[in-house]
Amino acid sequence: MDAQGRGRAENIDPADQWVLNPNTGEYELRLTPSAPQSAVPGPRRAARAASRAAGTPTGAAGGSSRARTAAPGQGAPGRETPGRGAPGRAAPGRGAPGRGPDHEAPDAGPDVPAPRRRRGAPAEPPPGRRGRRPVKKKSKAKKVLAWTGGTMAFVVLAVGTAGWLYLKHLEGNINSTDVGDAGSKGFSKDEAFNILLIGTDKRTGAGNEGYGDKGSVGHADTNILLHVAKDRTNATAMSIPRDLIVDVPDCPTKQDDGTEKVVPGTDGVRFNTSLGQDGRNAGCTMRTVEELTGIHVDHFMMADFNAVKTLTTAVGGVDVCLAHAVNDKKSKLNLSEGPHKLQGEEALAFVRTRHGFGNESDLDRIKVQQQFLSSLMRKMSSGDTLTNPKKLYKLAEAATKALTVDTGIDDVGTLKDVALELKKVPTKNITFLTVPVVDNPAEKVHATVVPGPTAPQVFDAIKNDVSFSEVKKQQQASKDAAAAADAAKLKGTQSQASEVRVRILNGGAAQGSAQKTLEWLQNEEGVTKSENAGNAGTSLSRTTLEYAPDQADQARKLAAIMGLPGSALKPGKSVINTQGLPAITLTLGKDFKGAGVSLTAPVKAPEVQGQSTADKVECAK
């Protein structure tokens, strides 16, 4: 019987079976006192059986009473002798760890085989441990790796604690959606990653019936693109307004019967219609984000109203601060000025209200939601949560039940890995910001917004893994040194454009990019010795330019023409073009924006109005 079975049999909370091991920093499974015992009696049980057979009182044989002392010849009181247990203590090597001191063993009978001490069990306790409970060694079979994670992942991502015996149960809680090639197939611990966190306004499900439009198909009501840096020193959580006007691309979606249907795209619509409308799934929202920002979204996590209620309850409430009293009848939020601890329905009302703060707009609500998530992160990363097995148990249950994710991360082991990588990022270096927007100029009565002039700079900074927060000077110095080395590749003499021989390959850019780049280089930039070499046969996230040492002047010229950063230049070897002459190789990656559009990465992220970090306590206004 596994640990879960034991807990259920005795009405014991499974969370009580996990104990923090201070030597490893991990939780380990400790079996319950009522766990089934071995059929082979331990030393004390055998001794008791022999005493009974001889008519000796139980107390004289080292019975269960703590007040009794050992009989003559059994050793000094409180000291264990070989083959015997100290009065009221389990002998070293006994089966079933966690056995209670007053547990009465069944009569073994006179024909019980002689007891054998478990291999490796000490005959006497180590010096200095007289009168104390002996250290119990756990077998490998009873050691279970537990995991805790979590600093971010929306409110919802998952901090958790569970042993591997519990993984299958948790995995049964998770819903997933196949988004095809909209996302990444797996998760890498060694790369930067982007997760789209979606809060849907779907009203179906227990506890959701009383909110707004009961017929909602579940639009993308709250949206946060979470970028976690490759070196884990920082993260950026960028909110995307639901009323932002965007172009939604065509979206292949998997149907319930396994077939695929392409939902046609639409231009000039609200962002929130990228989900639910016309049968669009979360993959369509991911594609819309990439269309808007140029940032590839690796995975998504989606939750409905219930997630806020269950998760805030699981952690024991989230601390918020109000600069003034709020009584919003629509969201049912009624709070006085000052600090509050919110969970359940009240927490949901707080993140839903649009009429309690600011100018009662969706942008003001986004700011309040960011403050709430910052507080939740601080709560999740606090010792009060991470060292409390009961809270972690409840949080693991709540998080997995609340989530819908893509198939690339739909097992608990991968979610654990994501959570642990997020945990590495200090809260002071997690920056919350919103896509810079302006009122839609096409409207007389402003109801929607469009990207502002600084939005492309924000997108570029995220795409190029540039931090919006302060990082440690040593880490920043390392980045600066790498940037200086890349910049050095661009310094030196440059060939004439007409002397540059280059073969162009498509390695992940939009279809037709190689041909369009060829035409632009030949017709507008004078790079006449260029040719289209077709598809690279591999997909690259970034554009590269490979060249031999004696071709560095050609590479520097082409980089200057195309706006390539020094990091794109890859010293290597030349290739032979169709004229039989050595040429450099330009491979257009997923980051390629089009002929003539610079790919030079920003060195510093722009300042965004209203940005904040997760370690700051702010009061909602």
Coordinates of C-alpha atoms in Angstrom, one line a residue:
M1 CA 0.0 0.0 0.0
D2 CA 1.4 3.4 -0.9
A3 CA 1.5 6.5 1.3
Q4 CA -1.8 7.7 0.0
G5 CA -3.5 4.5 1.0
R6 CA -2.1 4.7 4.5
G7 CA -3.3 8.2 5.0
R8 CA -6.8 7.4 3.8
A9 CA -7.0 4.3 5.9
E10 CA -6.4 6.2 9.1
N11 CA -8.0 9.5 8.1
I12 CA -4.6 11.2 8.2
D13 CA -4.0 14.3 6.1
P14 CA -1.5 13.2 3.4
A15 CA 0.4 16.5 3.9
D16 CA 1.3 15.4 7.4
Q17 CA 3.3 12.5 6.0
W18 CA 5.9 14.9 4.4
V19 CA 8.7 16.1 6.7
L20 CA 11.4 18.6 5.7
N21 CA 14.8 17.0 5.9
P22 CA 17.2 19.8 7.0
N23 CA 20.2 17.9 5.6
T24 CA 18.9 17.8 2.1
G25 CA 16.4 20.7 2.0
E26 CA 13.7 18.4 0.5
Y27 CA 10.6 16.8 1.8
E28 CA 10.6 13.1 2.6
L29 CA 7.8 10.7 3.1
R30 CA 7.4 9.5 6.7
L31 CA 5.0 6.6 7.1
T32 CA 2.2 6.8 9.6
P33 CA 2.2 5.1 13.0
S34 CA -0.5 2.8 11.9
A35 CA 1.5 1.5 8.9
P36 CA 1.3 -2.3 8.5
Q37 CA 4.2 -4.1 10.2
S38 CA 6.5 -6.7 8.9
A39 CA 5.5 -10.4 9.4
V40 CA 8.9 -11.1 10.8
P41 CA 9.1 -9.9 14.3
G42 CA 11.8 -7.4 15.3
P43 CA 14.1 -8.0 18.3
R44 CA 11.8 -6.6 20.9
R45 CA 8.8 -8.5 19.7
A46 CA 10.7 -11.8 19.7
A47 CA 12.0 -11.1 23.2
R48 CA 8.4 -10.5 24.4
A49 CA 7.2 -13.7 22.8
A50 CA 10.0 -15.7 24.5
S51 CA 9.1 -14.1 27.9
R52 CA 5.5 -15.0 27.5
A53 CA 6.4 -18.5 26.6
A54 CA 8.5 -18.7 29.8
G55 CA 5.8 -17.1 32.0
T56 CA 7.9 -14.0 32.6
P57 CA 5.9 -10.7 33.1
T58 CA 6.0 -8.4 30.1
G59 CA 7.5 -5.6 32.0
A60 CA 10.5 -7.6 32.9
A61 CA 11.2 -8.2 29.2
G62 CA 11.3 -4.5 28.3
G63 CA 7.6 -3.9 27.9
S64 CA 5.8 -0.9 26.4
S65 CA 5.6 1.2 29.5
R66 CA 8.1 4.2 29.5
A67 CA 8.3 4.1 33.3
R68 CA 9.7 0.6 33.5
T69 CA 13.4 -0.1 33.6
A70 CA 15.3 -3.0 32.2
A71 CA 15.4 -6.3 34.1
P72 CA 18.7 -7.4 35.6
G73 CA 21.2 -8.4 32.9
Q74 CA 19.4 -6.3 30.3
G75 CA 21.6 -3.2 30.5
A76 CA 21.4 0.0 32.4
P77 CA 18.0 1.9 32.2
G78 CA 17.8 4.1 29.1
R79 CA 20.6 2.3 27.3
E80 CA 20.1 -0.2 24.5
T81 CA 21.9 -3.5 24.4
P82 CA 22.5 -5.6 21.4
G83 CA 19.4 -7.3 20.2
R84 CA 17.2 -5.4 22.7
G85 CA 15.2 -2.2 22.5
A86 CA 15.5 0.5 25.1
P87 CA 12.3 0.7 27.3
G88 CA 9.5 2.3 25.3
R89 CA 11.8 2.7 22.2
A90 CA 11.9 0.9 18.9
A91 CA 15.2 -0.9 18.4
P92 CA 17.5 0.2 15.6
G93 CA 16.7 -1.4 12.3
R94 CA 13.1 -2.1 13.1
G95 CA 10.7 -2.1 10.2
A96 CA 8.0 0.5 9.6
P97 CA 9.6 3.9 10.5
G98 CA 7.4 6.1 12.6
R99 CA 6.1 3.2 14.8
G100 CA 4.7 4.5 18.1
P101 CA 6.4 3.8 21.4
D102 CA 3.3 2.2 23.0
H103 CA 2.4 0.0 20.1
E104 CA 1.7 -3.5 21.3
A105 CA 2.9 -6.2 19.0
P106 CA 0.9 -9.4 18.5
D107 CA 2.0 -12.6 20.2
A108 CA 4.5 -14.2 17.9
G109 CA 4.3 -17.7 19.4
P110 CA 7.1 -19.9 20.5
D111 CA 8.2 -21.1 17.1
V112 CA 9.3 -17.7 15.7
P113 CA 12.7 -17.8 14.1
A114 CA 15.5 -16.0 15.8
P115 CA 15.5 -12.3 15.1
R116 CA 18.1 -10.9 12.7
R117 CA 19.3 -7.4 12.8
R118 CA 18.9 -5.5 9.6
R119 CA 22.2 -5.1 7.7
G120 CA 23.9 -1.9 8.7
A121 CA 21.9 -1.3 11.8
P122 CA 24.1 -0.3 14.8
A123 CA 24.1 -2.6 17.8
E124 CA 24.3 0.4 20.1
P125 CA 23.4 4.0 19.7
P126 CA 26.2 6.4 18.8
P127 CA 27.9 8.2 21.8
G128 CA 26.0 11.1 23.1
R129 CA 22.5 9.7 22.1
R130 CA 21.8 7.9 25.4
G131 CA 18.1 8.0 26.2
R132 CA 17.1 9.5 22.8
R133 CA 15.2 8.0 20.0
P134 CA 17.7 6.2 17.7
V135 CA 18.2 7.6 14.2
K136 CA 16.0 5.7 11.7
K137 CA 17.5 4.9 8.3
K138 CA 15.1 5.0 5.5
S139 CA 15.3 2.5 2.7
K140 CA 15.6 3.8 -0.8
A141 CA 12.2 2.3 -1.6
K142 CA 10.7 4.6 1.1
K143 CA 12.5 7.7 0.1
V144 CA 10.5 9.8 -2.2
L145 CA 11.7 13.0 -3.9
A146 CA 9.4 15.9 -3.2
W147 CA 9.4 19.1 -5.0
T148 CA 8.6 22.6 -4.2
G149 CA 8.5 25.4 -6.6
G150 CA 7.4 28.5 -7.4
T151 CA 7.8 32.1 -7.5
M152 CA 5.7 32.9 -10.4
A153 CA 3.7 31.2 -13.0
F154 CA 0.8 33.5 -12.8
V155 CA -0.9 33.1 -9.7
V156 CA -1.5 29.8 -11.0
L157 CA 1.6 28.2 -11.9
A158 CA 2.3 26.0 -9.5
V159 CA 4.2 25.8 -6.6
G160 CA 3.8 22.4 -5.3
T161 CA 4.9 19.6 -3.1
A162 CA 4.4 16.0 -4.0
G163 CA 6.3 12.8 -4.1
W164 CA 6.6 10.7 -7.1
L165 CA 4.0 8.4 -5.6
Y166 CA 1.6 11.3 -5.9
L167 CA 2.5 12.5 -9.4
K168 CA 0.0 10.4 -11.3
H169 CA -2.8 11.7 -9.2
L170 CA -1.8 15.3 -9.9
E171 CA -1.4 14.7 -13.6
G172 CA -5.0 13.5 -13.6
N173 CA -6.0 17.0 -12.5
I174 CA -4.5 18.8 -15.5
N175 CA -6.3 19.7 -18.7
S176 CA -4.3 20.2 -21.8
T177 CA -4.8 21.6 -25.4
D178 CA -2.8 20.6 -28.4
V179 CA -1.7 23.9 -30.0
G180 CA 0.3 22.3 -32.8
D181 CA 3.3 24.4 -34.0
A182 CA 2.1 27.5 -32.2
G183 CA 4.3 26.6 -29.2
S184 CA 7.4 24.6 -28.4
K185 CA 7.4 20.8 -28.1
G186 CA 9.3 20.6 -24.7
F187 CA 10.9 22.7 -22.0
S188 CA 14.6 23.5 -21.7
K189 CA 16.2 24.4 -18.4
D190 CA 19.1 26.1 -20.2
E191 CA 17.2 28.6 -22.4
A192 CA 15.1 31.7 -22.0
F193 CA 11.4 30.9 -22.2
N194 CA 8.1 32.7 -22.7
I195 CA 4.8 31.6 -21.2
L196 CA 1.5 33.2 -22.0
L197 CA -0.7 33.4 -18.9
I198 CA -4.4 33.6 -19.8
G199 CA -7.2 34.4 -17.5
T200 CA -10.4 33.6 -19.2
D201 CA -13.8 35.1 -18.5
K202 CA -15.6 31.8 -19.1
R203 CA -18.5 31.5 -16.6
T204 CA -19.3 27.8 -16.7
G205 CA -18.2 25.5 -13.9
A206 CA -19.1 25.2 -10.3
G207 CA -18.9 28.5 -8.5
N208 CA -18.8 30.7 -11.7
E209 CA -22.5 31.0 -12.5
G210 CA -23.0 34.3 -10.8
Y211 CA -20.5 36.3 -12.8
G212 CA -21.6 38.5 -15.8
D213 CA -22.4 36.9 -19.1
K214 CA -23.3 33.2 -18.5
G215 CA -23.0 32.5 -22.2
S216 CA -19.4 33.6 -22.6
V217 CA -17.3 31.2 -24.6
G218 CA -14.3 32.2 -22.6
H219 CA -12.3 35.1 -24.1
A220 CA -8.8 36.1 -23.3
D221 CA -9.8 38.5 -20.5
T222 CA -6.5 38.8 -18.7
N223 CA -3.2 38.2 -20.5
I224 CA 0.4 38.3 -19.3
L225 CA 3.4 37.3 -21.4
L226 CA 6.0 36.1 -18.9
H227 CA 9.6 36.1 -20.2
V228 CA 12.2 34.4 -18.0
A229 CA 15.8 35.3 -18.8
K230 CA 18.3 32.7 -19.9
D231 CA 20.5 33.3 -16.9
R232 CA 17.5 33.4 -14.6
T233 CA 18.6 36.8 -13.1
N234 CA 15.4 38.5 -14.2
A235 CA 11.9 38.1 -15.6
T236 CA 9.4 40.4 -17.3
A237 CA 5.7 40.1 -17.0
M238 CA 4.1 42.1 -19.8
S239 CA 0.3 42.6 -19.6
I240 CA -1.6 42.8 -22.9
P241 CA -4.8 44.8 -22.7
R242 CA -7.9 42.8 -23.7
D243 CA -9.2 45.9 -25.7
L244 CA -5.9 46.3 -27.7
I245 CA -6.7 46.3 -31.5
V246 CA -4.7 43.6 -33.2
D247 CA -4.7 41.4 -36.3
V248 CA -5.6 37.8 -35.4
P249 CA -3.9 35.4 -37.9
D250 CA -5.3 32.2 -39.4
C251 CA -5.3 29.5 -36.8
P252 CA -5.1 25.7 -37.3
T253 CA -7.0 24.1 -34.4
K254 CA -7.5 20.5 -33.4
Q255 CA -11.1 19.4 -33.2
D256 CA -12.5 16.9 -30.7
D257 CA -12.6 14.2 -33.3
G258 CA -8.9 14.6 -34.1
T259 CA -9.3 16.5 -37.3
E260 CA -7.8 19.9 -37.9
K261 CA -9.7 23.0 -38.8
V262 CA -8.3 26.4 -39.8
V263 CA -10.1 29.3 -38.2
P264 CA -9.7 32.3 -40.6
G265 CA -7.9 35.3 -39.2
T266 CA -9.4 38.8 -38.8
D267 CA -7.8 42.2 -38.8
G268 CA -8.5 45.1 -36.6
V269 CA -10.3 43.3 -33.7
R270 CA -9.9 43.3 -29.9
F271 CA -7.2 41.1 -28.6
N272 CA -9.6 39.1 -26.3
T273 CA -11.4 37.7 -29.4
S274 CA -8.2 35.7 -30.1
L275 CA -9.6 33.1 -27.7
G276 CA -13.1 31.5 -27.8
Q277 CA -14.4 33.5 -30.8
D278 CA -15.3 31.3 -33.8
G279 CA -13.9 28.3 -32.0
R280 CA -10.3 29.6 -31.4
N281 CA -8.2 27.9 -28.8
A282 CA -5.3 29.2 -26.8
G283 CA -3.0 28.4 -29.7
C284 CA -4.7 31.2 -31.6
T285 CA -4.0 33.6 -28.8
M286 CA -0.3 32.5 -28.8
R287 CA -0.1 33.1 -32.6
T288 CA -1.7 36.5 -32.1
V289 CA 0.9 37.5 -29.5
E290 CA 3.7 36.5 -31.9
E291 CA 2.0 38.4 -34.7
L292 CA 1.8 41.5 -32.5
T293 CA 5.2 41.4 -30.8
G294 CA 7.5 39.2 -32.9
I295 CA 8.2 37.2 -29.7
H296 CA 7.8 33.4 -30.0
V297 CA 5.5 32.0 -27.2
D298 CA 6.8 28.7 -26.0
H299 CA 3.8 27.6 -23.8
F300 CA 0.5 28.8 -22.3
M301 CA -1.2 28.4 -19.0
M302 CA -4.9 29.2 -18.7
A303 CA -7.3 29.5 -15.8
D304 CA -10.8 30.6 -15.1
F305 CA -12.4 32.5 -12.2
N306 CA -12.2 29.5 -9.9
A307 CA -8.4 29.6 -10.1
V308 CA -8.1 32.9 -8.2
K309 CA -10.5 31.6 -5.5
T310 CA -8.9 28.2 -4.9
L311 CA -5.3 29.3 -5.1
T312 CA -5.6 32.3 -2.8
T313 CA -7.4 30.0 -0.3
A314 CA -4.7 27.4 -0.6
V315 CA -1.9 29.8 0.4
G316 CA -4.0 31.2 3.3
G317 CA -4.8 34.5 1.7
V318 CA -3.0 37.3 -0.2
D319 CA -2.1 40.6 1.4
V320 CA -3.3 43.8 -0.4
C321 CA -3.4 47.5 0.4
L322 CA -6.1 50.0 -0.6
A323 CA -5.3 53.7 -0.7
H324 CA -9.1 54.4 -0.2
A325 CA -12.3 52.5 0.6
V326 CA -14.0 50.7 -2.3
N327 CA -17.6 49.6 -2.7
D328 CA -18.1 48.2 -6.2
K329 CA -21.6 46.6 -6.5
K330 CA -20.7 45.1 -9.9
S331 CA -17.7 43.1 -8.7
K332 CA -19.1 42.9 -5.1
L333 CA -15.9 44.3 -3.7
N334 CA -16.5 46.2 -0.4
L335 CA -13.3 47.0 1.5
S336 CA -12.1 49.7 3.8
E337 CA -9.0 51.8 3.3
G338 CA -5.8 50.1 4.4
P339 CA -4.3 46.5 4.5
H340 CA -6.4 43.4 3.9
K341 CA -5.8 39.7 3.5
L342 CA -8.0 38.3 0.7
Q343 CA -8.9 34.8 -0.4
G344 CA -11.7 33.1 -2.2
E345 CA -14.6 35.2 -3.5
E346 CA -13.2 38.4 -2.1
A347 CA -9.9 37.9 -3.9
L348 CA -11.7 37.3 -7.2
A349 CA -13.7 40.5 -6.6
F350 CA -10.5 42.4 -6.1
V351 CA -8.9 41.4 -9.4
R352 CA -12.2 41.8 -11.3
T353 CA -13.2 45.3 -10.2
R354 CA -13.0 48.0 -12.8
H355 CA -15.0 50.6 -10.9
G356 CA -13.0 50.7 -7.7
F357 CA -9.7 52.2 -8.8
G358 CA -8.2 54.9 -11.1
N359 CA -10.4 56.0 -14.1
E360 CA -12.4 52.7 -14.0
S361 CA -10.7 51.5 -17.1
D362 CA -9.3 48.1 -18.1
L363 CA -5.8 49.7 -17.9
D364 CA -6.4 50.6 -14.3
R365 CA -7.6 47.1 -13.5
I366 CA -4.5 45.7 -15.1
K367 CA -2.4 47.7 -12.6
V368 CA -4.3 46.4 -9.7
Q369 CA -4.0 42.9 -11.0
Q370 CA -0.2 43.3 -11.2
Q371 CA -0.1 44.5 -7.6
F372 CA -2.1 41.5 -6.6
L373 CA 0.2 39.1 -8.5
S374 CA 3.3 40.7 -6.9
S375 CA 1.8 40.1 -3.5
L376 CA 1.0 36.5 -4.4
M377 CA 4.6 35.9 -5.6
R378 CA 5.9 37.2 -2.3
K379 CA 3.5 34.9 -0.5
M380 CA 4.4 31.9 -2.5
S381 CA 8.2 32.4 -2.1
S382 CA 7.9 33.0 1.7
G383 CA 9.0 30.5 4.2
D384 CA 5.5 30.5 5.6
T385 CA 4.4 28.7 2.3
L386 CA 7.5 26.8 1.2
T387 CA 8.1 25.1 4.6
N388 CA 4.4 24.3 5.3
P389 CA 3.5 20.8 3.9
K390 CA -0.2 21.4 4.3
K391 CA -0.2 24.6 2.3
L392 CA 2.0 23.1 -0.4
Y393 CA -0.2 20.0 -0.6
K394 CA -3.3 22.2 -1.0
L395 CA -1.5 24.4 -3.5
A396 CA -0.5 21.5 -5.6
E397 CA -4.0 20.2 -5.7
A398 CA -5.5 23.7 -6.4
A399 CA -2.9 24.6 -9.1
T400 CA -3.2 21.4 -11.1
K401 CA -7.0 21.5 -11.0
A402 CA -7.1 25.2 -12.0
L403 CA -4.7 24.9 -15.0
T404 CA -5.2 24.2 -18.7
V405 CA -1.8 24.0 -20.4
D406 CA -0.4 23.0 -23.8
T407 CA 0.7 19.4 -24.4
G408 CA 4.4 20.5 -24.3
I409 CA 4.2 20.9 -20.5
D410 CA 1.2 18.8 -19.5
D411 CA 2.9 16.5 -17.0
V412 CA 3.6 17.4 -13.4
G413 CA 7.4 16.7 -13.8
T414 CA 7.7 19.4 -16.4
L415 CA 5.5 21.8 -14.5
K416 CA 7.8 21.2 -11.5
D417 CA 10.8 22.0 -13.7
V418 CA 9.2 25.3 -14.9
A419 CA 8.4 26.2 -11.3
L420 CA 11.9 25.6 -10.1
E421 CA 13.4 27.7 -12.8
L422 CA 11.0 30.5 -12.0
K423 CA 12.0 30.2 -8.3
K424 CA 15.6 31.1 -9.2
V425 CA 14.5 34.7 -10.2
P426 CA 14.6 37.2 -7.3
T427 CA 11.3 39.0 -6.9
K428 CA 13.2 42.3 -7.0
N429 CA 14.1 41.5 -10.6
I430 CA 10.7 40.5 -11.8
T431 CA 9.3 43.5 -13.6
F432 CA 5.6 44.1 -14.3
L433 CA 4.7 46.4 -17.2
T434 CA 1.9 46.9 -19.7
V435 CA 2.2 47.2 -23.5
P436 CA 2.6 50.9 -24.2
V437 CA -0.7 52.0 -25.8
V438 CA -2.6 55.1 -27.0
D439 CA -6.3 55.7 -27.7
N440 CA -7.5 54.3 -30.9
P441 CA -7.5 57.2 -33.3
A442 CA -10.2 55.7 -35.4
E443 CA -12.8 56.1 -32.6
K444 CA -14.6 59.3 -31.6
V445 CA -15.6 57.7 -28.3
H446 CA -12.5 55.9 -27.0
A447 CA -13.2 52.3 -26.1
T448 CA -10.1 50.5 -27.5
V449 CA -6.4 51.2 -27.7
V450 CA -3.6 50.6 -30.2
P451 CA 0.2 50.0 -29.6
G452 CA 2.0 53.2 -28.8
P453 CA 5.2 54.4 -30.5
T454 CA 7.5 52.9 -27.9
A455 CA 5.9 49.4 -28.0
P456 CA 8.3 48.0 -30.6
Q457 CA 11.3 48.9 -28.3
V458 CA 9.7 47.0 -25.5
F459 CA 9.0 44.0 -27.7
D460 CA 12.6 44.0 -29.0
A461 CA 14.0 44.2 -25.4
I462 CA 12.0 41.1 -24.4
K463 CA 12.9 39.2 -27.5
N464 CA 16.6 39.9 -27.0
D465 CA 16.6 38.9 -23.3
V466 CA 17.3 42.5 -22.1
S467 CA 16.3 43.1 -18.4
F468 CA 13.9 45.8 -17.4
S469 CA 15.2 45.6 -13.8
E470 CA 18.5 46.0 -12.1
V471 CA 20.6 42.9 -11.9
K472 CA 23.8 42.2 -9.9
K473 CA 26.8 44.2 -11.1
Q474 CA 28.8 41.1 -11.6
Q475 CA 26.2 39.5 -13.9
Q476 CA 25.7 42.8 -15.7
A477 CA 29.5 43.1 -16.2
S478 CA 29.5 39.6 -17.7
K479 CA 26.8 40.6 -20.1
D480 CA 28.6 43.8 -21.0
A481 CA 31.8 41.9 -21.7
A482 CA 30.0 39.6 -24.0
A483 CA 28.4 42.6 -25.8
A484 CA 31.8 44.2 -26.2
A485 CA 33.2 41.0 -27.7
D486 CA 30.3 40.9 -30.2
A487 CA 30.7 44.6 -31.0
A488 CA 34.4 44.1 -31.8
K489 CA 33.4 41.8 -34.6
L490 CA 31.9 44.7 -36.4
K491 CA 35.0 46.9 -36.2
G492 CA 37.5 47.0 -39.0
T493 CA 37.6 47.5 -42.7
Q494 CA 34.6 46.8 -44.9
S495 CA 34.4 45.6 -48.5
Q496 CA 32.5 47.4 -51.2
A497 CA 29.0 46.1 -51.6
S498 CA 29.7 44.9 -55.1
E499 CA 32.5 42.7 -53.7
V500 CA 30.4 40.8 -51.2
R501 CA 29.6 37.3 -52.3
V502 CA 26.8 35.8 -50.2
R503 CA 24.5 32.8 -50.3
I504 CA 21.2 33.3 -48.6
L505 CA 19.3 30.5 -46.8
N506 CA 15.9 30.5 -45.1
G507 CA 16.4 29.0 -41.7
G508 CA 13.1 29.7 -40.0
A509 CA 12.0 33.1 -41.4
A510 CA 8.7 33.6 -43.2
Q511 CA 8.2 31.8 -46.4
G512 CA 9.8 33.7 -49.3
S513 CA 12.2 35.7 -47.1
A514 CA 15.3 34.5 -48.8
Q515 CA 14.1 35.6 -52.3
K516 CA 12.8 39.0 -51.0
T517 CA 16.2 39.6 -49.3
L518 CA 18.1 38.7 -52.5
E519 CA 16.0 41.1 -54.6
W520 CA 16.5 43.9 -52.0
L521 CA 20.3 43.4 -51.8
Q522 CA 20.7 43.3 -55.5
N523 CA 18.3 46.1 -56.5
E524 CA 18.7 48.5 -53.6
E525 CA 22.0 47.9 -51.9
G526 CA 24.3 46.9 -54.8
V527 CA 25.2 43.4 -53.5
T528 CA 25.1 41.9 -56.9
K529 CA 27.1 38.8 -56.2
S530 CA 24.3 37.3 -54.1
E531 CA 22.2 34.2 -54.6
N532 CA 19.2 32.4 -53.1
A533 CA 20.3 29.0 -51.8
G534 CA 16.8 27.9 -50.7
N535 CA 15.9 26.3 -47.3
A536 CA 18.6 25.7 -44.7
G537 CA 17.1 22.4 -43.7
T538 CA 17.2 23.5 -40.0
S539 CA 15.3 26.1 -38.0
L540 CA 17.3 28.9 -36.2
S541 CA 15.9 31.3 -33.6
R542 CA 18.3 33.9 -34.7
T543 CA 19.8 35.0 -38.0
T544 CA 23.5 34.1 -38.5
L545 CA 26.3 35.2 -40.9
E546 CA 29.1 32.6 -41.3
Y547 CA 32.4 33.5 -42.9
A548 CA 36.1 32.5 -43.2
P549 CA 38.8 34.6 -41.6
D550 CA 39.8 36.2 -45.0
Q551 CA 36.1 37.2 -45.6
A552 CA 35.7 39.3 -42.4
D553 CA 35.6 42.5 -44.4
Q554 CA 32.7 41.2 -46.5
A555 CA 30.9 40.0 -43.4
R556 CA 31.2 43.4 -41.8
K557 CA 29.9 45.2 -44.8
L558 CA 26.8 42.9 -45.1
A559 CA 26.2 43.2 -41.4
A560 CA 26.2 47.0 -41.8
I561 CA 23.8 46.9 -44.7
M562 CA 21.4 44.5 -43.0
G563 CA 21.6 45.9 -39.5
L564 CA 22.9 42.6 -38.0
P565 CA 24.3 42.6 -34.4
G566 CA 27.8 41.4 -33.8
S567 CA 26.3 38.3 -32.1
A568 CA 25.0 37.2 -35.6
L569 CA 28.6 37.0 -37.0
K570 CA 30.0 33.5 -36.8
P571 CA 33.6 33.0 -37.8
G572 CA 33.9 29.7 -39.5
K573 CA 34.4 28.6 -43.1
S574 CA 33.4 29.8 -46.5
V575 CA 31.1 27.9 -49.0
I576 CA 31.4 27.6 -52.8
N577 CA 28.7 29.5 -54.7
T578 CA 27.2 28.6 -58.1
Q579 CA 30.1 30.3 -59.9
G580 CA 32.6 28.1 -58.0
L581 CA 33.8 31.0 -55.8
P582 CA 34.0 31.2 -52.0
A583 CA 31.1 33.0 -50.4
I584 CA 29.8 33.9 -47.0
T585 CA 26.5 32.3 -45.8
L586 CA 23.5 34.3 -44.5
T587 CA 20.9 32.2 -42.8
L588 CA 17.7 34.0 -42.0
G589 CA 16.3 32.8 -38.6
K590 CA 12.9 33.3 -36.9
D591 CA 14.0 36.7 -35.7
F592 CA 14.2 38.0 -39.2
K593 CA 11.7 40.8 -39.7
G594 CA 12.1 41.6 -43.4
A595 CA 14.6 43.0 -45.8
G596 CA 16.0 46.3 -44.6
V597 CA 14.7 45.9 -41.0
S598 CA 17.5 46.1 -38.5
L599 CA 18.2 43.1 -36.2
T600 CA 20.6 45.0 -33.9
A601 CA 19.6 44.1 -30.3
P602 CA 19.0 46.9 -27.8
V603 CA 21.6 47.2 -25.1
K604 CA 19.2 48.7 -22.5
A605 CA 15.5 48.3 -22.1
P606 CA 13.3 51.4 -22.4
E607 CA 11.6 52.8 -19.3
V608 CA 7.9 52.0 -19.4
Q609 CA 5.5 54.3 -17.6
G610 CA 3.9 52.5 -14.6
Q611 CA 6.4 49.6 -14.5
S612 CA 7.0 48.0 -11.1
T613 CA 8.9 45.1 -9.5
A614 CA 7.4 42.2 -7.6
D615 CA 9.2 43.1 -4.3
K616 CA 7.5 46.4 -4.0
V617 CA 4.4 46.8 -1.8
E618 CA 2.0 49.2 -3.4
C619 CA -1.5 50.3 -2.5
A620 CA -4.3 50.2 -5.1
K621 CA -5.5 53.7 -5.9

